[in-house]
Coordinates of C-alpha atoms and ligand atoms in Angstrom, one line a residue:
X28 CA 0.1 0.1 0.4
X29 CA 1.8 3.5 -0.5
X30 CA 1.8 5.8 1.7
X31 CA 2.1 9.4 1.7
X32 CA 5.4 11.3 3.5
X33 CA 3.9 13.8 5.6
X34 CA 5.3 17.4 4.2
X35 CA 9.0 18.4 4.7
X36 CA 8.8 20.8 7.9
X37 CA 11.7 23.9 7.7
X38 CA 13.3 24.2 10.9
X39 CA 14.2 27.6 10.2
X40 CA 10.7 28.9 9.2
X41 CA 9.3 27.0 12.3
X42 CA 11.6 28.9 14.6
X43 CA 10.8 32.0 12.6
X44 CA 6.9 31.2 13.2
X45 CA 8.0 30.5 17.3
X46 CA 10.0 33.9 17.3
X47 CA 6.8 36.0 16.0
X48 CA 4.4 34.3 18.7
X49 CA 6.8 35.6 21.3
X50 CA 6.5 38.8 20.0
X51 CA 2.3 38.2 19.9
X52 CA 2.1 37.0 23.5
X53 CA 4.3 40.0 24.6
X54 CA 1.6 42.2 22.7
X55 CA -0.9 40.7 24.3
X56 CA -0.2 41.1 27.6
X57 CA 0.9 44.7 26.8
X58 CA -2.7 45.3 25.5
X59 CA -3.2 44.6 29.9
X60 CA -0.2 46.8 30.7
X61 CA -1.0 50.1 28.6
X62 CA -4.7 50.0 30.0
X63 CA -3.3 49.3 33.8
X64 CA -0.6 52.7 32.8
X65 CA -3.6 54.4 31.8
X66 CA -5.8 53.7 34.5
X67 CA -2.8 54.3 37.0
X68 CA -1.6 57.7 35.5
X69 CA 1.6 56.4 34.8
X70 CA 2.1 57.6 31.1
X71 CA 0.7 60.8 32.2
X72 CA 3.2 61.1 34.7
X73 CA 6.0 60.1 32.5
X74 CA 5.0 62.9 30.2
X75 CA 5.2 65.5 32.2
X76 CA 8.8 64.3 34.4
X77 CA 10.7 66.1 31.4
X78 CA 14.3 64.4 32.3
X79 CA 12.9 60.8 32.8
X80 CA 11.7 59.7 36.1
X81 CA 13.4 56.2 37.9
X82 CA 10.5 53.8 38.7
X83 CA 10.4 55.2 42.5
X84 CA 9.7 58.8 41.5
X85 CA 7.1 57.1 39.4
X86 CA 5.3 55.1 42.0
X87 CA 5.6 58.2 44.5
X88 CA 3.9 60.7 41.9
X89 CA 1.1 58.3 41.1
X90 CA 0.7 56.7 44.8
X91 CA 1.7 52.9 43.4
X92 CA 3.9 50.4 44.7
X93 CA 7.5 51.1 43.2
X94 CA 8.0 47.1 43.0
X95 CA 4.9 47.1 40.3
X96 CA 6.1 50.1 38.7
X97 CA 9.4 48.8 37.7
X98 CA 8.0 45.7 36.3
X99 CA 5.2 47.5 34.2
X100 CA 8.6 50.1 33.2
X101 CA 10.7 47.0 32.0
X102 CA 8.1 45.5 30.2
X103 CA 6.8 49.0 28.4
X104 CA 10.3 49.5 27.9
X105 CA 11.2 46.4 25.9
X106 CA 8.2 46.8 23.6
X107 CA 9.5 50.0 22.9
X108 CA 6.1 51.7 24.6
X109 CA 8.7 53.3 26.9
X110 CA 12.4 54.7 26.2
X111 CA 15.3 53.5 29.1
X112 CA 18.1 55.4 30.0
X113 CA 20.6 53.1 31.4
X114 CA 22.9 55.6 32.1
X115 CA 20.6 57.4 34.7
X116 CA 18.1 54.5 35.2
X117 CA 15.4 56.7 34.3
X118 CA 12.2 56.0 31.7
X119 CA 11.0 58.9 29.9
X120 CA 8.5 59.0 26.9
X121 CA 9.6 60.0 24.0
X122 CA 7.4 63.1 22.4
X123 CA 5.3 60.8 19.5
X124 CA 4.8 58.1 23.0
X125 CA 3.6 61.0 24.7
X126 CA 1.1 62.4 22.2
X127 CA -0.3 58.3 21.4
X128 CA -0.5 57.4 24.9
X129 CA -1.6 60.1 26.4
X130 CA -2.9 63.2 24.3
X131 CA -6.6 62.4 24.2
X132 CA -7.2 65.1 21.6
X133 CA -4.7 63.7 18.9
X134 CA -5.9 61.4 16.5
X135 CA -3.7 58.8 17.3
X136 CA -4.7 58.2 20.8
X137 CA -4.4 55.0 21.6
X138 CA -5.7 54.1 25.1
X139 CA -9.1 53.4 24.1
X140 CA -7.8 51.0 21.4
X141 CA -6.1 49.2 23.9
X142 CA -9.5 49.4 26.5
X143 CA -11.8 48.3 23.8
X144 CA -9.3 45.5 23.0
X145 CA -8.8 44.6 26.5
X146 CA -12.6 44.5 27.5
X147 CA -13.3 42.1 24.7
X148 CA -10.6 39.5 25.8
X149 CA -12.0 39.4 29.0
X150 CA -15.6 38.6 27.7
X151 CA -14.0 36.2 24.9
X152 CA -15.2 33.1 26.8
X153 CA -18.6 33.7 26.6
X154 CA -17.9 34.2 22.8
X155 CA -16.4 30.6 23.1
X156 CA -19.2 29.2 24.3
X157 CA -21.9 30.7 21.9
X158 CA -19.4 29.7 18.9
X159 CA -20.5 25.9 19.2
X160 CA -24.5 27.0 19.1
X161 CA -24.1 30.3 16.9
X162 CA -26.1 32.0 19.8
X163 CA -25.4 35.9 19.9
X164 CA -23.6 38.1 22.6
X165 CA -25.6 41.6 22.8
X166 CA -23.8 45.1 23.1
X167 CA -25.2 45.4 26.5
X168 CA -24.1 42.3 28.4
X169 CA -20.6 43.1 27.9
X170 CA -18.1 44.5 30.6
X171 CA -17.8 48.8 30.5
X172 CA -14.3 48.5 29.6
X173 CA -16.0 47.9 25.8
X174 CA -18.5 50.4 26.0
X175 CA -15.7 53.2 27.2
X176 CA -13.1 52.1 25.3
X177 CA -15.4 52.1 22.3
X178 CA -16.3 56.3 23.0
X179 CA -12.2 56.9 23.4
X180 CA -11.1 54.6 20.5
X181 CA -13.6 56.1 18.3
X182 CA -13.4 60.1 19.7
X183 CA -10.3 60.4 17.9
X184 CA -10.8 59.8 15.0
X185 CA -14.5 61.4 14.8
X186 CA -12.8 64.7 16.0
X187 CA -10.4 64.9 13.7
X188 CA -12.6 63.8 10.8
X189 CA -16.2 64.7 11.4
X190 CA -16.5 68.1 10.8
X191 CA -13.4 69.1 8.9
X192 CA -14.1 66.0 6.0
X193 CA -16.8 63.6 6.6
X194 CA -19.7 66.0 6.7
X195 CA -18.3 68.5 3.8
X196 CA -18.1 65.5 1.6
X197 CA -22.1 65.0 1.7
X198 CA -23.8 67.0 -0.7
X199 CA -25.4 69.8 1.0
X200 CA -25.6 68.8 4.5
X201 CA -23.3 71.2 5.9
X202 CA -25.2 74.5 4.6
X203 CA -28.5 72.7 6.3
X204 CA -26.4 72.7 9.7
X205 CA -25.5 75.7 9.8
X206 CA -28.8 77.0 8.7
X207 CA -30.5 74.5 11.5
X208 CA -31.4 71.1 10.8
X209 CA -32.9 68.2 12.4
X210 CA -30.2 65.6 12.8
X211 CA -30.7 62.0 14.5
X212 CA -27.7 60.1 15.5
X213 CA -28.4 56.3 15.5
X214 CA -27.0 53.6 17.5
X215 CA -25.0 56.9 19.3
X216 CA -23.4 54.7 22.1
X217 CA -21.8 57.6 24.7
X218 CA -22.9 60.3 22.1
X219 CA -19.1 61.4 21.0
X220 CA -20.1 62.2 17.4
X221 CA -23.4 63.6 18.6
X222 CA -21.7 66.0 20.9
X223 CA -19.3 66.8 18.1
X224 CA -21.6 67.9 15.7
X225 CA -23.8 69.7 18.2
X226 CA -21.1 71.9 19.6
X227 CA -20.1 72.3 15.6
X228 CA -23.7 73.3 14.7
X229 CA -25.2 75.6 17.5
X230 CA -28.4 76.5 15.3
X231 CA -29.1 72.4 14.3
X232 CA -31.2 69.8 16.7
X233 CA -30.0 66.4 17.7
X234 CA -31.7 63.0 18.2
X235 CA -29.4 60.3 19.6
X236 CA -30.4 56.9 20.1
X237 CA -29.5 53.6 20.9
X238 CA -30.7 50.2 21.9
X239 CA -28.5 50.3 25.0
X240 CA -29.4 51.9 28.1
X241 CA -26.4 52.7 29.7
X242 CA -25.0 54.2 26.9
X243 CA -27.8 56.6 27.0
X244 CA -27.2 57.6 30.3
X245 CA -23.7 58.2 30.0
X246 CA -24.3 60.0 27.2
X247 CA -27.0 62.6 28.6
X248 CA -24.3 63.2 31.1
X249 CA -21.8 63.4 28.4
X250 CA -24.0 66.3 27.0
X251 CA -24.6 67.9 30.4
X252 CA -21.1 68.3 30.5
X253 CA -20.7 69.5 27.5
X254 CA -23.5 72.4 28.1
X255 CA -25.0 71.1 24.7
X256 CA -28.4 69.7 26.5
X257 CA -30.6 71.7 25.5
X258 CA -30.3 70.6 21.8
X259 CA -29.5 67.7 22.3
X260 CA -32.1 64.8 23.4
X261 CA -31.0 61.1 23.7
X262 CA -33.2 57.9 23.8
X263 CA -33.1 54.4 24.6
X264 CA -34.6 52.8 21.1
X265 CA -33.6 50.5 18.6
X266 CA -32.1 51.4 15.3
X267 CA -35.6 50.0 13.9
X268 CA -38.4 52.0 15.9
X269 CA -36.3 55.3 17.3
X270 CA -38.6 58.3 17.0
X271 CA -39.3 61.9 15.7
X272 CA -38.6 63.0 12.3
X273 CA -38.6 64.2 9.3
X274 CA -34.7 64.2 10.1
X275 CA -32.5 66.4 7.2
X276 CA -29.4 64.0 8.1
X277 CA -29.2 60.6 9.6
X278 CA -26.0 59.3 10.9
X279 CA -24.8 55.9 11.7
X280 CA -21.1 55.8 13.5
X281 CA -19.5 52.2 13.3
X282 CA -22.9 50.7 14.2
X283 CA -24.9 49.7 11.3
X284 CA -23.0 46.3 11.0
X285 CA -23.6 45.7 14.5
X286 CA -27.5 45.8 13.9
X287 CA -29.1 42.0 13.9
X288 CA -31.2 43.7 11.3
X289 CA -29.5 46.3 9.5
X290 CA -32.1 46.3 6.4
X291 CA -35.2 46.8 8.7
X292 CA -33.0 49.7 10.1
X293 CA -32.1 51.1 6.9
X294 CA -36.4 50.8 6.1
X295 CA -37.0 52.9 9.2
X296 CA -34.1 55.8 8.4
X297 CA -36.0 56.1 4.8
X298 CA -39.1 56.4 6.6
X299 CA -37.9 59.0 8.8
X300 CA -35.6 61.4 6.6
X301 CA -37.2 63.9 5.3
X302 CA -37.6 64.1 1.2
X303 CA -34.3 65.5 0.3
X304 CA -32.9 64.2 3.5
X305 CA -29.2 62.5 3.8
X306 CA -28.2 59.1 5.4
X307 CA -24.3 59.1 6.4
X308 CA -23.3 55.7 7.5
X309 CA -19.6 55.7 8.6
X310 CA -18.2 51.7 8.6
X311 CA -14.8 50.1 9.6
X312 CA -12.5 50.6 6.0
X313 CA -13.0 47.2 4.0
X314 CA -12.5 45.8 0.8
X315 CA -15.6 43.6 -0.8
X316 CA -13.2 40.4 -0.3
X317 CA -11.2 38.8 2.0
X318 CA -7.8 38.9 0.4
X319 CA -8.1 42.9 0.5
X320 CA -8.3 42.8 3.9
X321 CA -5.3 40.4 5.1
X322 CA -3.3 43.3 6.5
X323 CA -2.6 45.0 10.4
X324 CA -6.2 47.0 10.2
X325 CA -8.2 44.3 8.7
X326 CA -6.8 41.8 11.2
X327 CA -7.9 44.5 14.4
X328 CA -11.5 44.3 12.8
X329 CA -11.5 40.9 12.1
X330 CA -10.9 40.5 15.6
X331 CA -12.8 42.9 17.4
X332 CA -15.9 41.6 14.4
X333 CA -15.6 38.0 16.0
X334 CA -15.4 39.1 19.6
X335 CA -18.1 42.0 19.6
X336 CA -19.7 42.7 16.0
X337 CA -20.8 39.0 14.7
X338 CA -22.0 38.1 18.6
X339 CA -24.0 41.3 18.6
X340 CA -25.8 41.2 15.5
X341 CA -26.5 37.4 16.3
X342 CA -28.3 38.6 19.5
X343 CA -30.7 40.4 17.8
X344 CA -33.8 39.4 15.3
X345 CA -32.8 38.4 11.8
X346 CA -28.8 38.4 12.9
X347 CA -27.6 39.3 9.4
X348 CA -24.3 39.2 10.9
X349 CA -22.7 41.8 8.5
X350 CA -19.4 42.1 10.2
X351 CA -16.5 44.8 10.9
X352 CA -15.3 44.1 7.4
X353 CA -18.5 44.2 5.3
X354 CA -16.9 46.3 2.5
X355 CA -19.0 48.6 0.5
X356 CA -20.9 46.2 -1.7
X357 CA -22.4 44.2 1.4
X358 CA -23.6 47.9 2.3
X359 CA -24.7 49.1 -0.5
X360 CA -26.7 45.9 -0.7
X361 CA -28.0 46.9 2.5
X362 CA -28.9 50.2 1.5
X363 CA -30.8 49.6 -2.2
X364 CA -33.0 46.6 -0.2
X365 CA -34.3 49.5 1.7
X366 CA -35.5 51.6 -1.7
X367 CA -32.5 54.3 -1.2
X368 CA -32.0 55.2 -4.8
X369 CA -28.6 57.1 -4.6
X370 CA -25.8 55.7 -2.7
X371 CA -21.7 56.3 -2.8
X372 CA -18.3 56.1 -1.2
X373 CA -18.6 60.6 0.0
X374 CA -14.9 59.9 2.1
X375 CA -12.4 57.1 3.8
X376 CA -9.9 57.3 6.2
X377 CA -7.3 54.3 6.7
X378 CA -10.0 52.9 9.5
X379 CA -13.1 54.0 7.9
X380 CA -15.4 54.3 5.1
X381 CA -18.3 57.2 4.9
X382 CA -21.3 56.5 2.5
X383 CA -23.8 58.7 1.5
X384 CA -27.7 57.6 0.7
X385 CA -30.5 59.7 -0.5
X386 CA -33.7 58.4 -1.1
Ligands
SAM429 C1 -19.3 50.0 18.1 S1 -20.8 50.8 19.1 C2 -20.6 52.1 18.3 C3 -21.0 53.4 19.2 C4 -21.1 54.7 18.4 N1 -22.2 55.4 17.6 C5 -19.5 55.4 18.4 O1 -19.1 55.6 17.3 O2 -19.0 55.5 19.4 C6 -22.0 49.9 18.3 C7 -23.3 50.8 18.5 O3 -24.4 49.9 17.9 C8 -25.4 49.8 19.1 N2 -26.4 49.2 18.9 C9 -26.4 47.7 18.3 N3 -27.4 47.3 17.7 C10 -28.1 48.3 17.9 C11 -29.5 48.5 17.5 N4 -30.5 47.4 16.7 N5 -30.6 49.5 17.7 C12 -29.7 50.6 18.1 N6 -28.3 50.6 18.2 C13 -27.7 49.6 18.7 C14 -24.8 49.4 20.3 O4 -25.5 49.4 21.4 C15 -23.5 50.1 19.9 O5 -23.7 51.8 21.1

């Protein structure tokens, strides 16, 4: 009887793969370490300690235990997140590290990205369980780090692009907002996008909605704190059933693919839009084919999609599960199935695609 030889294993390639995995394990642990440094104020204190800080100085400034701080600093230095000077034994942040790790107004701000990642990982045992049956896990069922991390991850990108780039890319929308328009921000989470738009367009009114009650409570508090609560209302409502209208502009930021019934939501958007209204859909950047997305951004999004977005959609009626890498063609299908006659890609960034749909 003929035997089939197993494929030959290249020892060098095997070791390369193992060492890549060492880097990945370090990166996995680093997600927790970044969140730790953010929550304990370690990065902020390092950014303020111009000439560098010893572990004892950093511990003293942050009210933390020196032994933990020393170990944390060495892990950060080994990963390139903190610079170490062996002559002085001090640690500091390079200017670029300080921006990315402490400046929440910068589009490069990273802690929210790690916070939503660590929240997703913390909830992953639930996902492992439901992956057998195909059941879902709702957005509302996740740990707080997912909700707060989501807000902190997306807000810098909205700050950098929404008012200056994305809204002006839509036909005639900025003029309407300047004059005074009615806007619905659907699936608004903590309301970062809603509040940003309200601050930029003081003559317009805004109705934020999200099916997650906890997110809506936070959004209301954020609007109060920003001083825009008189023109911004928030309601805990599903995208297929939010109230009010007709709206000149309906927006959805990074949430259409999370919905169980995006076509039902799209139909509802159409029924609440003014005749010449606009639906702006912001989705993660993705190509239509798997092979278009096999890159670092696609990797992160497929990861979030497995742990957050796909289970979220599967937890709801219909459970279409578009996934966070749906791509333009699938979004167009959803929009056209709801009866919109015009659809185009209006803008894009490395992380997002921005679509304009009109009745
Ligand atoms: C990734 S978060 C984005 C939140 C917010 N738009 C932002 O950019 O920060 C997805 C949001 O969609 C909401 N969501 C999911 N399904 C929904 C539905 N059917 N109706 C309304 N909101 C929904 C979730 O509660 C969550 O707040």
